[in-house]
Structure formats: structure tokens, C-alpha cells
PDB file of C-alpha atoms in Angstrom:
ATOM      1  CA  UNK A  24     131.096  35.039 133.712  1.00 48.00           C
ATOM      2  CA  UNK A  25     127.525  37.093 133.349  1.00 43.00           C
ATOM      3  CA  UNK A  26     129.526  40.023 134.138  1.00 47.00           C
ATOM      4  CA  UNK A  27     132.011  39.434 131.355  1.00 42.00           C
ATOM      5  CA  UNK A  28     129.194  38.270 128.485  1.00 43.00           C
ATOM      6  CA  UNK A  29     127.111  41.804 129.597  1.00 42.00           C
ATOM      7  CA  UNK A  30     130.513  43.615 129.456  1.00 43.00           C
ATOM      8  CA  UNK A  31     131.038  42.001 126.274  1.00 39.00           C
ATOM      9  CA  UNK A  32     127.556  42.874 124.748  1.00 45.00           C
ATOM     10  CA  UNK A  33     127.445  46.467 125.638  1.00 41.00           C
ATOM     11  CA  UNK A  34     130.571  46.887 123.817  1.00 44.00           C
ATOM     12  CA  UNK A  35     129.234  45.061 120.410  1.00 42.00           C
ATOM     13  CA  UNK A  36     125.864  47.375 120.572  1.00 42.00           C
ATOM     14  CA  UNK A  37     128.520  50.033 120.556  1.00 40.00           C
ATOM     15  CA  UNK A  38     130.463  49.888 117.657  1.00 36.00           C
ATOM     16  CA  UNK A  39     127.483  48.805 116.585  1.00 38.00           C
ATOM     17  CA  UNK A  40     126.205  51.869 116.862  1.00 42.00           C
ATOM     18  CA  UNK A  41     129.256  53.241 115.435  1.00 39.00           C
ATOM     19  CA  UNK A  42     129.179  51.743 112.798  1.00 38.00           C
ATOM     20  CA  UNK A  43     125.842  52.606 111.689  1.00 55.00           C
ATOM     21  CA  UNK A  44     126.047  56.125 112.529  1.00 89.00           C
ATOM     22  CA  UNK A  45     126.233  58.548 109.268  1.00 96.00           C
ATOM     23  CA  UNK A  46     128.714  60.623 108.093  1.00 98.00           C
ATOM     24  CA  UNK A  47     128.613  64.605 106.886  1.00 98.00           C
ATOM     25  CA  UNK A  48     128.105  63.193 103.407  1.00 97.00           C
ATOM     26  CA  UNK A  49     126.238  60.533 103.735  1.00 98.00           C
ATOM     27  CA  UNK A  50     123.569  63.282 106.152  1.00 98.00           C
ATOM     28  CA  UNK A  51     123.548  65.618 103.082  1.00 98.00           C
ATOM     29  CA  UNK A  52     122.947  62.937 100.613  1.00 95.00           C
ATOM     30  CA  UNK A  53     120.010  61.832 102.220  1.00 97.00           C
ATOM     31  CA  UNK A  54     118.820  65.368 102.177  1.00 97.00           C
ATOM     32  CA  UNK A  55     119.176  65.391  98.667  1.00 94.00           C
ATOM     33  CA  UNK A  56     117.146  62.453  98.192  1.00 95.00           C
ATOM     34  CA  UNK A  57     114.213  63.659  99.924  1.00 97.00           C
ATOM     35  CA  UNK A  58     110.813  62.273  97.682  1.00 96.00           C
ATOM     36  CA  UNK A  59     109.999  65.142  95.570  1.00 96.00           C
ATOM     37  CA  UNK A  60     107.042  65.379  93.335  1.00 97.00           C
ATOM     38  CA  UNK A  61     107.179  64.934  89.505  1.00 97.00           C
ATOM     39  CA  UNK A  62     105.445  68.551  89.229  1.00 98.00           C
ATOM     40  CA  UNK A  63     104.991  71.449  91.594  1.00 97.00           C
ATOM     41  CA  UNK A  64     103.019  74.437  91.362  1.00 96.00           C
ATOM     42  CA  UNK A  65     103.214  77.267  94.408  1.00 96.00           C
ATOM     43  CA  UNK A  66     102.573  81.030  94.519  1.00 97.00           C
ATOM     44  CA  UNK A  67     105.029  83.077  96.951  1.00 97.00           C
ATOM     45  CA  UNK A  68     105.456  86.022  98.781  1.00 98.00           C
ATOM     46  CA  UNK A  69     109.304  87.617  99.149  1.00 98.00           C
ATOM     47  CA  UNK A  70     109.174  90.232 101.723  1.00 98.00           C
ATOM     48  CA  UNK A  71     112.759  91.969 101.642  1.00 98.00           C
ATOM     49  CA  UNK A  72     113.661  94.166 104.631  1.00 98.00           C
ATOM     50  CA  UNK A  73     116.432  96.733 104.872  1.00 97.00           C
ATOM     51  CA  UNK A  74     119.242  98.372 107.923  1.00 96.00           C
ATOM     52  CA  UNK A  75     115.961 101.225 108.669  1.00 97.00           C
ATOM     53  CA  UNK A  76     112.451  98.008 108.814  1.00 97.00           C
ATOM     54  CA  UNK A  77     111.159  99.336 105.355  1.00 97.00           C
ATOM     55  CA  UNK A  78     109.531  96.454 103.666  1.00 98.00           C
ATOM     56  CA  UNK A  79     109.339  95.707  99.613  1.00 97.00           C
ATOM     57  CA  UNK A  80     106.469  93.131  98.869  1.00 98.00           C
ATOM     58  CA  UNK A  81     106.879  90.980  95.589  1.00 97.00           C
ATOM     59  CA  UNK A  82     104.857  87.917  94.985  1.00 97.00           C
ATOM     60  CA  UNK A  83     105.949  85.318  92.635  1.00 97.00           C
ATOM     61  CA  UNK A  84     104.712  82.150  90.772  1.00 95.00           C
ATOM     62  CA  UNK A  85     106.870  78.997  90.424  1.00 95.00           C
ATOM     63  CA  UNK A  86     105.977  76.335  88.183  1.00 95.00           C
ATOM     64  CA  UNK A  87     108.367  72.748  88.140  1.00 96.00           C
ATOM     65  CA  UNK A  88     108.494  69.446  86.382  1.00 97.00           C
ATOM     66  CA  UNK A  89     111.089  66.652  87.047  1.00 96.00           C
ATOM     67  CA  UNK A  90     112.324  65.181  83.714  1.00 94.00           C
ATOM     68  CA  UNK A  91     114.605  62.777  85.239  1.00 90.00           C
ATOM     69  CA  UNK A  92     117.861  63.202  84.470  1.00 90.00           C
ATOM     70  CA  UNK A  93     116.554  67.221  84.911  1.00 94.00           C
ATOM     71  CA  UNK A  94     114.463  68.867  86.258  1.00 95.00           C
ATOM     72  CA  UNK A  95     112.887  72.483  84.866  1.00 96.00           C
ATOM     73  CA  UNK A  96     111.808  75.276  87.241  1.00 96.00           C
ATOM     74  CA  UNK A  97     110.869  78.556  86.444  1.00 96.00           C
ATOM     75  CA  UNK A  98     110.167  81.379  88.508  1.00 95.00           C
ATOM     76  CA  UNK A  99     107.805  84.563  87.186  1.00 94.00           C
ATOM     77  CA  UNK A 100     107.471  87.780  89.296  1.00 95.00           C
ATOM     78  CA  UNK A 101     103.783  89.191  89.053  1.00 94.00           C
ATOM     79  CA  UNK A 102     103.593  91.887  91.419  1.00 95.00           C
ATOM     80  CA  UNK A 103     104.625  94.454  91.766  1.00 96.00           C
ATOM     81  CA  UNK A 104     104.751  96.757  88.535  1.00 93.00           C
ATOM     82  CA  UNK A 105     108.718  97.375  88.649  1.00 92.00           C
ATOM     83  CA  UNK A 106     109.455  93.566  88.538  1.00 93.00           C
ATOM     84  CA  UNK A 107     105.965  92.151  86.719  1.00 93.00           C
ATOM     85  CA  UNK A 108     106.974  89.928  84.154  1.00 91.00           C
ATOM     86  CA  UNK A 109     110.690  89.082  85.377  1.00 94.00           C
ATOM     87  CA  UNK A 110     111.245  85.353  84.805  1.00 93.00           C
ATOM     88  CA  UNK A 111     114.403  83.054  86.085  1.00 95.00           C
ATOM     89  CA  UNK A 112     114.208  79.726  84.465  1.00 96.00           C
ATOM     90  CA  UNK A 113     116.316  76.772  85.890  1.00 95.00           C
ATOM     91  CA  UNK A 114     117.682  73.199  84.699  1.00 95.00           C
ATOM     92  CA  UNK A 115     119.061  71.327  87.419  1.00 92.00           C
ATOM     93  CA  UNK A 116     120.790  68.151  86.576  1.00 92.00           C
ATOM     94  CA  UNK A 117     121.212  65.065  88.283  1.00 86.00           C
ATOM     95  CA  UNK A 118     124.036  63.901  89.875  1.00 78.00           C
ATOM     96  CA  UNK A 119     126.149  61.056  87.711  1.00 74.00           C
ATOM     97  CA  UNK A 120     127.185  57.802  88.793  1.00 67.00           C
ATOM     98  CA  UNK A 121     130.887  59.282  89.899  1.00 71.00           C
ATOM     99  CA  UNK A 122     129.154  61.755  91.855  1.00 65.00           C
ATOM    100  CA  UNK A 123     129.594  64.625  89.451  1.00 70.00           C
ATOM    101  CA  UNK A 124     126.609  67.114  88.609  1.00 77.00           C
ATOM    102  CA  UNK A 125     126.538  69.240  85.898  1.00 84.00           C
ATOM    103  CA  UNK A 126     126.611  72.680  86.933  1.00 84.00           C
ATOM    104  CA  UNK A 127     122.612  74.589  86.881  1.00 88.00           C
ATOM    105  CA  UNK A 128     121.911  75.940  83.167  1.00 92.00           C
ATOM    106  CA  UNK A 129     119.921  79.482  84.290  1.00 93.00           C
ATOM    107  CA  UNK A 130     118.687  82.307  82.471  1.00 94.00           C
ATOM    108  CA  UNK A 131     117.056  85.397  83.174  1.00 93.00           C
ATOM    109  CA  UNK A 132     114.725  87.174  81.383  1.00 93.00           C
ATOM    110  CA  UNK A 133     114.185  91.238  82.070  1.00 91.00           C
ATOM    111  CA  UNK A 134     111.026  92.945  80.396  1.00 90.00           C
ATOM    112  CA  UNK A 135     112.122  96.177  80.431  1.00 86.00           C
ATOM    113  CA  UNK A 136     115.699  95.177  78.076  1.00 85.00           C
ATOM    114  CA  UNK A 137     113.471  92.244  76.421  1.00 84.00           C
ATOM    115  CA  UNK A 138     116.086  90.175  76.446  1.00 86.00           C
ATOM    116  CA  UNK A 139     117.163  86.916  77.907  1.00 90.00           C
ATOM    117  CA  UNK A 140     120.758  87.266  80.233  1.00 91.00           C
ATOM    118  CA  UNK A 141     122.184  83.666  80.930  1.00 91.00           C
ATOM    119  CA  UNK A 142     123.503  83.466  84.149  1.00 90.00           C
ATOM    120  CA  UNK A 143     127.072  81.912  84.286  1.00 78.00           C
ATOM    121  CA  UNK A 144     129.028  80.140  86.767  1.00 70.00           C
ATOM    122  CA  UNK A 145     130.670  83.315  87.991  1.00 67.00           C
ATOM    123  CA  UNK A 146     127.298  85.420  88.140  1.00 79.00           C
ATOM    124  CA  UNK A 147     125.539  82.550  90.536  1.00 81.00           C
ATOM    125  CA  UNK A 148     126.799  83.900  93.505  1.00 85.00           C
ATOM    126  CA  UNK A 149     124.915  87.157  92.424  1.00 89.00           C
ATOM    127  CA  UNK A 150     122.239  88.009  94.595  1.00 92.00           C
ATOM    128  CA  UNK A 151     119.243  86.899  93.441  1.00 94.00           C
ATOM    129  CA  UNK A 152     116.735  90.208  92.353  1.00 93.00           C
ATOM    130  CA  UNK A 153     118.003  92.415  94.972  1.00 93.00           C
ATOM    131  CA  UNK A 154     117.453  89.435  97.785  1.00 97.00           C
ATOM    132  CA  UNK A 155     119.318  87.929 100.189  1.00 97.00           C
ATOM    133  CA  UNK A 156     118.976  84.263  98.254  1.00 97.00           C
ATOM    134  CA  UNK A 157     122.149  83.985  95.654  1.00 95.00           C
ATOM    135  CA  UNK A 158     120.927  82.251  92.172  1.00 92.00           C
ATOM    136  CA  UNK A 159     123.289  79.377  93.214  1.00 91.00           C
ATOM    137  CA  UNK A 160     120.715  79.136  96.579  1.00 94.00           C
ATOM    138  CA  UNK A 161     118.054  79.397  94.497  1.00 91.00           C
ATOM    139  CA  UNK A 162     119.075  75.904  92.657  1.00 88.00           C
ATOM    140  CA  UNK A 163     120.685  72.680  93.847  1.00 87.00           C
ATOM    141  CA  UNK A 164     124.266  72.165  94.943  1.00 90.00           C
ATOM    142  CA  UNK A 165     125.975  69.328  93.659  1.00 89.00           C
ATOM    143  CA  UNK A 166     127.457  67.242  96.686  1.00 93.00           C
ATOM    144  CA  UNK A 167     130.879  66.658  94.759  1.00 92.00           C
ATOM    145  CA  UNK A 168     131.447  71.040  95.430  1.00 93.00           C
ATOM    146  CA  UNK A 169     132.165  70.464  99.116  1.00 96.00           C
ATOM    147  CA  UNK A 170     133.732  68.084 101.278  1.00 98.00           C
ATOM    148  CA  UNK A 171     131.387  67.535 104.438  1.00 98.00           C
ATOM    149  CA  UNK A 172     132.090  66.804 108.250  1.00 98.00           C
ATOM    150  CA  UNK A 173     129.463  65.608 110.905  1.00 98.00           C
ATOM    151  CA  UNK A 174     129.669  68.047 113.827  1.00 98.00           C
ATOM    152  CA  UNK A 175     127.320  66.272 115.943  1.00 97.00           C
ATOM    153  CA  UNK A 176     123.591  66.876 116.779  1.00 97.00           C
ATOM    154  CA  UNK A 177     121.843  70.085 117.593  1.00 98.00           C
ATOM    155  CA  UNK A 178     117.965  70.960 118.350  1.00 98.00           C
ATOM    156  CA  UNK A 179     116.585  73.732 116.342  1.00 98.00           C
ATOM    157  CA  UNK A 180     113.331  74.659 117.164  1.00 96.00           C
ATOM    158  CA  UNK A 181     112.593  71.506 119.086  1.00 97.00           C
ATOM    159  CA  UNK A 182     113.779  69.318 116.079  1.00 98.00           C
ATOM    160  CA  UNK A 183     116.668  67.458 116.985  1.00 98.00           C
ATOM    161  CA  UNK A 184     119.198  67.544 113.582  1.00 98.00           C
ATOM    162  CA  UNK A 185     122.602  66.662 112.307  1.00 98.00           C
ATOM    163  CA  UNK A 186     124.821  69.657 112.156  1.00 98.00           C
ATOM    164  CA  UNK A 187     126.863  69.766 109.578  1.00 98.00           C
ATOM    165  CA  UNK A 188     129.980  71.382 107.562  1.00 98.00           C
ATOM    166  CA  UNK A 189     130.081  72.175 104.386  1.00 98.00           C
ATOM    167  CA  UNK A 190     133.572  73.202 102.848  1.00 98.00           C
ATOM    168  CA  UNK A 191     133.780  74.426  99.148  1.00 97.00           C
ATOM    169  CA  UNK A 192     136.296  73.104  97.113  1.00 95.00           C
ATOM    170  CA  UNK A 193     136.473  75.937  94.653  1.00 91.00           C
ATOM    171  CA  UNK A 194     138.618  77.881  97.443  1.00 83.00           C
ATOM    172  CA  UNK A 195     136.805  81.182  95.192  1.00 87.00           C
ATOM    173  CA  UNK A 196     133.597  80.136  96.340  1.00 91.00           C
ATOM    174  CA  UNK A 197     131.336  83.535  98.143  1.00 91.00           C
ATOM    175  CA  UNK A 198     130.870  81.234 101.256  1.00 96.00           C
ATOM    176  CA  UNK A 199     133.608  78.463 101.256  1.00 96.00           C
ATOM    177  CA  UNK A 200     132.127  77.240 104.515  1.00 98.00           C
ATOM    178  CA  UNK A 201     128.655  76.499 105.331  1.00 98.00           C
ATOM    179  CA  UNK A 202     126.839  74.961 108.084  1.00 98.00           C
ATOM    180  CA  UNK A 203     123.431  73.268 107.518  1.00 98.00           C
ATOM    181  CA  UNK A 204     121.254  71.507 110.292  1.00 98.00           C
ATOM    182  CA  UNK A 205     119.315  68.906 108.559  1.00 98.00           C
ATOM    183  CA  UNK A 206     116.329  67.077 110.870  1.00 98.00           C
ATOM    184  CA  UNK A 207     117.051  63.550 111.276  1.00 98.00           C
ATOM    185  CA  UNK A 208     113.855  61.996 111.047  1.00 97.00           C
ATOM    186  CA  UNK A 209     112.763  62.952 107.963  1.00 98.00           C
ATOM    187  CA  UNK A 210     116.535  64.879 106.592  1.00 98.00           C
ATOM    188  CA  UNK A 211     114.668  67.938 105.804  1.00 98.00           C
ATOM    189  CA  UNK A 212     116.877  71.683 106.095  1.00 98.00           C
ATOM    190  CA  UNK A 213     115.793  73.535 109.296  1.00 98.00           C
ATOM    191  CA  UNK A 214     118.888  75.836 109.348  1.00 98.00           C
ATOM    192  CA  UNK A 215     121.992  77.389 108.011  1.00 98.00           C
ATOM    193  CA  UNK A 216     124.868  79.753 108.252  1.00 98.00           C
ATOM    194  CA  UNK A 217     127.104  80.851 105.423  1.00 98.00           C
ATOM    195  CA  UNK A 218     129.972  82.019 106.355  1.00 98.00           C
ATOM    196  CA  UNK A 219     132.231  84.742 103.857  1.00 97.00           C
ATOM    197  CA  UNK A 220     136.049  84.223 102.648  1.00 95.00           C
ATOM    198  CA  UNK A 221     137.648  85.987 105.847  1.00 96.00           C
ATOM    199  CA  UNK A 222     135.850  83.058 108.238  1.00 97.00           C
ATOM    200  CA  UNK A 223     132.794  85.674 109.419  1.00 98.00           C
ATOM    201  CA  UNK A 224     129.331  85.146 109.404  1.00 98.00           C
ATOM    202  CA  UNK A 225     127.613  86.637 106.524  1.00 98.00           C
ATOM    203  CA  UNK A 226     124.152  84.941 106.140  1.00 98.00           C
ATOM    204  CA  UNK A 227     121.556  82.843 108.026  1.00 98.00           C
ATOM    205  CA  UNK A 228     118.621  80.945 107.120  1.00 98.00           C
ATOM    206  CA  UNK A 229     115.506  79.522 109.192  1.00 98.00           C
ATOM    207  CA  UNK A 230     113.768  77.144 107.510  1.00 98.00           C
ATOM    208  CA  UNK A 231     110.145  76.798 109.403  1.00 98.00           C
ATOM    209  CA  UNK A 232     106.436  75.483 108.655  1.00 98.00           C
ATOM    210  CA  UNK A 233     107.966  72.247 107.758  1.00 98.00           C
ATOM    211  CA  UNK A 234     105.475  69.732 106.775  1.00 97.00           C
ATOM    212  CA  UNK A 235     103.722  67.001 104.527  1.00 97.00           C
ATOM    213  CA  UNK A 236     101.767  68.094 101.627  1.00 97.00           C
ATOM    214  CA  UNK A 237     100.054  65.763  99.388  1.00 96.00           C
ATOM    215  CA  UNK A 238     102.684  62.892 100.811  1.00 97.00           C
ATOM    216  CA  UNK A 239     105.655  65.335 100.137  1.00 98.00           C
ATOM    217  CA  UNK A 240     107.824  67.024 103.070  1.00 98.00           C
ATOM    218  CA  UNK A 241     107.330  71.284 102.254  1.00 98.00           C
ATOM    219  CA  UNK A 242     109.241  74.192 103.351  1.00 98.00           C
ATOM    220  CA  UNK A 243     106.353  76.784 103.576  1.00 98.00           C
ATOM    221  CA  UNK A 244     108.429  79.542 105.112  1.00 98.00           C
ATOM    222  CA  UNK A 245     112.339  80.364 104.758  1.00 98.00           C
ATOM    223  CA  UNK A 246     113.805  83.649 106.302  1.00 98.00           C
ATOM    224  CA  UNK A 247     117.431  84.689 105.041  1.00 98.00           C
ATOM    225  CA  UNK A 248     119.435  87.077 106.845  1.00 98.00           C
ATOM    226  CA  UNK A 249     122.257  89.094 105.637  1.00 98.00           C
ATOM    227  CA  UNK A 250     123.835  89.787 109.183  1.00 98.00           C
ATOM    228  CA  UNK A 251     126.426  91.952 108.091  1.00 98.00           C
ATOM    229  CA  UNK A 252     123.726  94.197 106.233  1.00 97.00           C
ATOM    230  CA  UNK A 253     121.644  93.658 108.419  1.00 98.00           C
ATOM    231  CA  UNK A 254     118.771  93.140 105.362  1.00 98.00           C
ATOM    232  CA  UNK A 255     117.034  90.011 105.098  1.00 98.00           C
ATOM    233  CA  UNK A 256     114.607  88.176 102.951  1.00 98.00           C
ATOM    234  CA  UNK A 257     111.564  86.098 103.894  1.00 98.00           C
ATOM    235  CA  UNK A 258     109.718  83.904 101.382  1.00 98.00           C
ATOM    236  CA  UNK A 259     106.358  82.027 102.757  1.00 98.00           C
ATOM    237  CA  UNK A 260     104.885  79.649 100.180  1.00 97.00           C
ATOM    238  CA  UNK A 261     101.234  79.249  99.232  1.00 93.00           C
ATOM    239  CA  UNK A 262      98.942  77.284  96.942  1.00 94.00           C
ATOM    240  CA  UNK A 263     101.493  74.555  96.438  1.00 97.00           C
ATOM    241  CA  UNK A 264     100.019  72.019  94.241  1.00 96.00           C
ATOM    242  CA  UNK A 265     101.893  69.129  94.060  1.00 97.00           C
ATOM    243  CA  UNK A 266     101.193  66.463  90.543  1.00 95.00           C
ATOM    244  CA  UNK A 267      99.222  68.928  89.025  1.00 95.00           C
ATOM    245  CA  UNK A 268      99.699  69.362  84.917  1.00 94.00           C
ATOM    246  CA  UNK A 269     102.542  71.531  83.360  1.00 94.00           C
ATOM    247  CA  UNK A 270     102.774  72.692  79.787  1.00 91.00           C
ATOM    248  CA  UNK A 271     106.504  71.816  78.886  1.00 91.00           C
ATOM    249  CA  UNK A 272     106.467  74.743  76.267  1.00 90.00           C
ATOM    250  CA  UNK A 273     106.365  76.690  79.655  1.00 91.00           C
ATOM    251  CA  UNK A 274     109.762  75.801  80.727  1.00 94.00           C
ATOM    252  CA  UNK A 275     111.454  77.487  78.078  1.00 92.00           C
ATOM    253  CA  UNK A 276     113.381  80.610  77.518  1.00 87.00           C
ATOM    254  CA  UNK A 277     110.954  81.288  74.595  1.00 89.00           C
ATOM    255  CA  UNK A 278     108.056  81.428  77.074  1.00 88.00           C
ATOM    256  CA  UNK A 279     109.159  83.819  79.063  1.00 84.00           C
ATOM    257  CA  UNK A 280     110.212  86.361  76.340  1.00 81.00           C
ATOM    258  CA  UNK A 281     106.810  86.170  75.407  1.00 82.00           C
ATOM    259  CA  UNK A 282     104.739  85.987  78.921  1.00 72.00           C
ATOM    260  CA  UNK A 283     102.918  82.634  78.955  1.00 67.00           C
ATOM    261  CA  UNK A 284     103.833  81.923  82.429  1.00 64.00           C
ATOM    262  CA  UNK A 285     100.709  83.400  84.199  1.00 61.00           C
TER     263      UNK A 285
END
């Protein structure tokens, strides 16, 4: 009789287990409902690298605010002289109630034209100034693009994660399929690979320097690598201020034709 109630228990903690366990989707919401800050302030460095190790140095200045139902970023290059003064300015809308999200409202703003170029639907796959970051990668994803399938669980780095696939709906998509390692204790990205239409490996991504600042989990360093160019780009983040006070005026298109953002 113990043998049969033991028997009997070990097979309830199982599907309890089961049933507990998360899906792809429900994995990559969580991730998308990390705690961010209402405001953010961070200086970075993009260090692009081509086929022969020469090495371009820009440094940028990011500056967002969280409105609610969007949130504003914009992005300023300030050295060196050939970019100066470039601005990218991002709304990123929340996801409705049906799970929709309205696609990223960009523009970008060239000194050297003086004029302000929105960026469309079918320029976000664009690579993003010459980098190996797309503008789409440079904004949020809305879940209801893909359809997402747990893999099972991977270490990377000594973090153990969920790996997980992401398949575009939009079959016209630059990388219809995409796989994302997301940490599960605290759902953060840790790694990626973005694969092209024909099924092969295009890009990679290391996400490292993972921690808490001010209360809020921070990607300080993020290396993308364009395998099949063998060119890569590696942004490390500094001076991130977290609640700190934004202008709103700043997070306009009329602010960066005339260079406020400093």
C-alpha cells in the first residue's frame, strides 16, 4: 500500500511539474515584462569591426522616458566628426489587450541633408548606421510577429536559460527564425542567433555584464556578429542613470533637427 501511495505521489508532483512549466510564449513574455525604469539615461560606445580587424569607434548618448502606453527613446551620435549630430528617435508602443502592438514609429535625422527620413516598416530591417544591429533590433518586437516554441534549457555562460524559437509570421521577414536564450531566474536575454530566409546562420548576439542597477536588471555589454561577413558590432554601456529627469521637448523630431540632445 506505501508503495502504491509513493508511486502515486511521484506521479502528481509530475504533471505537476508539467503543468507549471512555461511555454515559448509565455518565456518571451516574461522577458518582455522585465521592470524597466520610467527614465534612462546611458552614454555608449559602438565599436564596429570588419573581414581585415580594423576598428571604427563611435560613442553615442541615449536618453528614454516611459509614457505608458509609449515609451520615447532617442539615440544621438557625438563622436566622431562624420556621424556627430546623427539622431534616431523611437516610439515604442505597448502591446493591446488582444496582444497586438502597434508597429515602432522611427525617424532619423542626418545633419549633413538636414532633414528628418522616417523609417518605414520595410526600411527596419536596414542595418542600423552601418552596424550589425537592424533598426527593428534596435526597438521592441511585438510578441504577436512570431509564433514561439520552448526548445528546452541551455547554459550560456554559466547561466542556465530557456532556449527558445522564434518564427516570423510575415514569411518576408530578414530572419524568419530566431533563437533567443533568455536566463530563467531573472528572464533577462543572454543570447541569440538569427537565422536568414534560406535557413543559414546570419547573425549572433552575446549579451554579457548582466546586472542590477539602481534595482533594474542592465545589459552593459552586447556583441553582434554578422557571421557571414564576418563584421560585427560591440556596444558596452556606461553612465546609465536610471530615474533621472528628461525634458520631453527632447524626444521630438524637432529636437533633433535643431541639436538639443547633448
Amino acid at each position: 500500500m506505501k508503495r502504491v501511495f509513493l508511486a502515486v505521489m511521484v506521479m502528481m508532483a509530475s504533471l505537476l511539474a508539467f503543468a507549471e512549466s512555461l511555454t515559448g510564449y509565455d518565456v518571451m513574455k516574461k522577458n518582455s515584462e522585465v521592470e524597466e525604469a520610467a527614465t534612462a539615461s546611458f552614454i555608449a560606445t559602438m565599436t564596429l569591426t570588419d573581414k581585415n580587424g580594423q576598428k571604427r569607434v563611435r560613442e553615442v548618448l541615449e536618453k528614454s522616458k516611459d509614457f505608458g502606453e509609449v515609451k520615447k527613446s532617442v539615440i544621438v551620435f557625438t563622436t566622431p566628426k562624420d556621424v556627430s549630430g546623427v539622431g534616431y528617435l523611437m516610439f515604442d508602443y505597448d502591446e493591446a489587450a488582444d496582444g497586438s502592438k502597434k508597429d515602432t514609429d522611427s525617424w532619423l535625422y542626418l545633419p549633413a541633408m538636414k532633414k528628418v527620413r522616417r523609417i518605414s516598416g520595410s526600411d527596419s530591417s536596414g542595418d542600423f548606421m552601418g552596424t550589425d544591429f537592424t533598426y527593428e533590433d534596435m526597438g521592441e518586437r511585438g510578441l504577436s510577429k512570431d509564433t514561439f516554441h520552448l526548445l528546452g534549457e541551455e547554459s550560456v555562460d554559466g547561466v542556465l536559460c530557456y532556449k527558445v524559437e522564434a518564427r516570423a509570421i510575415d514569411a518576408k521577414d530578414k530572419n524568419p527564425t530566431r533563437v533567443f536564450w533568455i536566463g530563467k531566474e531573472n528572464f533577462m536575454l543572454y543570447k541569440g542567433e538569427f537565422f536568414d530566409k534560406q535557413g543559414k546562420l546570419q547573425r549572433t548576439l552575446s549579451c554579457s555584464e548582466i546586472k542590477k542597477i539602481d534595482g533594474f536588471w542592465t545589459t552593459e555589454r552586447m556583441l553582434m556578429t554578422n557571421v557571414q561577413k564576418n563584421h560585427s558590432t560591440l556596444i558596452e554601456m556606461k553612465n546609465v542613470s536610471y530615474g533621472v529627469e528628461i525634458d520631453e521637448s527632447l524626444l521630438t523630431v524637432a529636437a533633433l533637427e535643431k541639436g538639443r540632445i547633448r
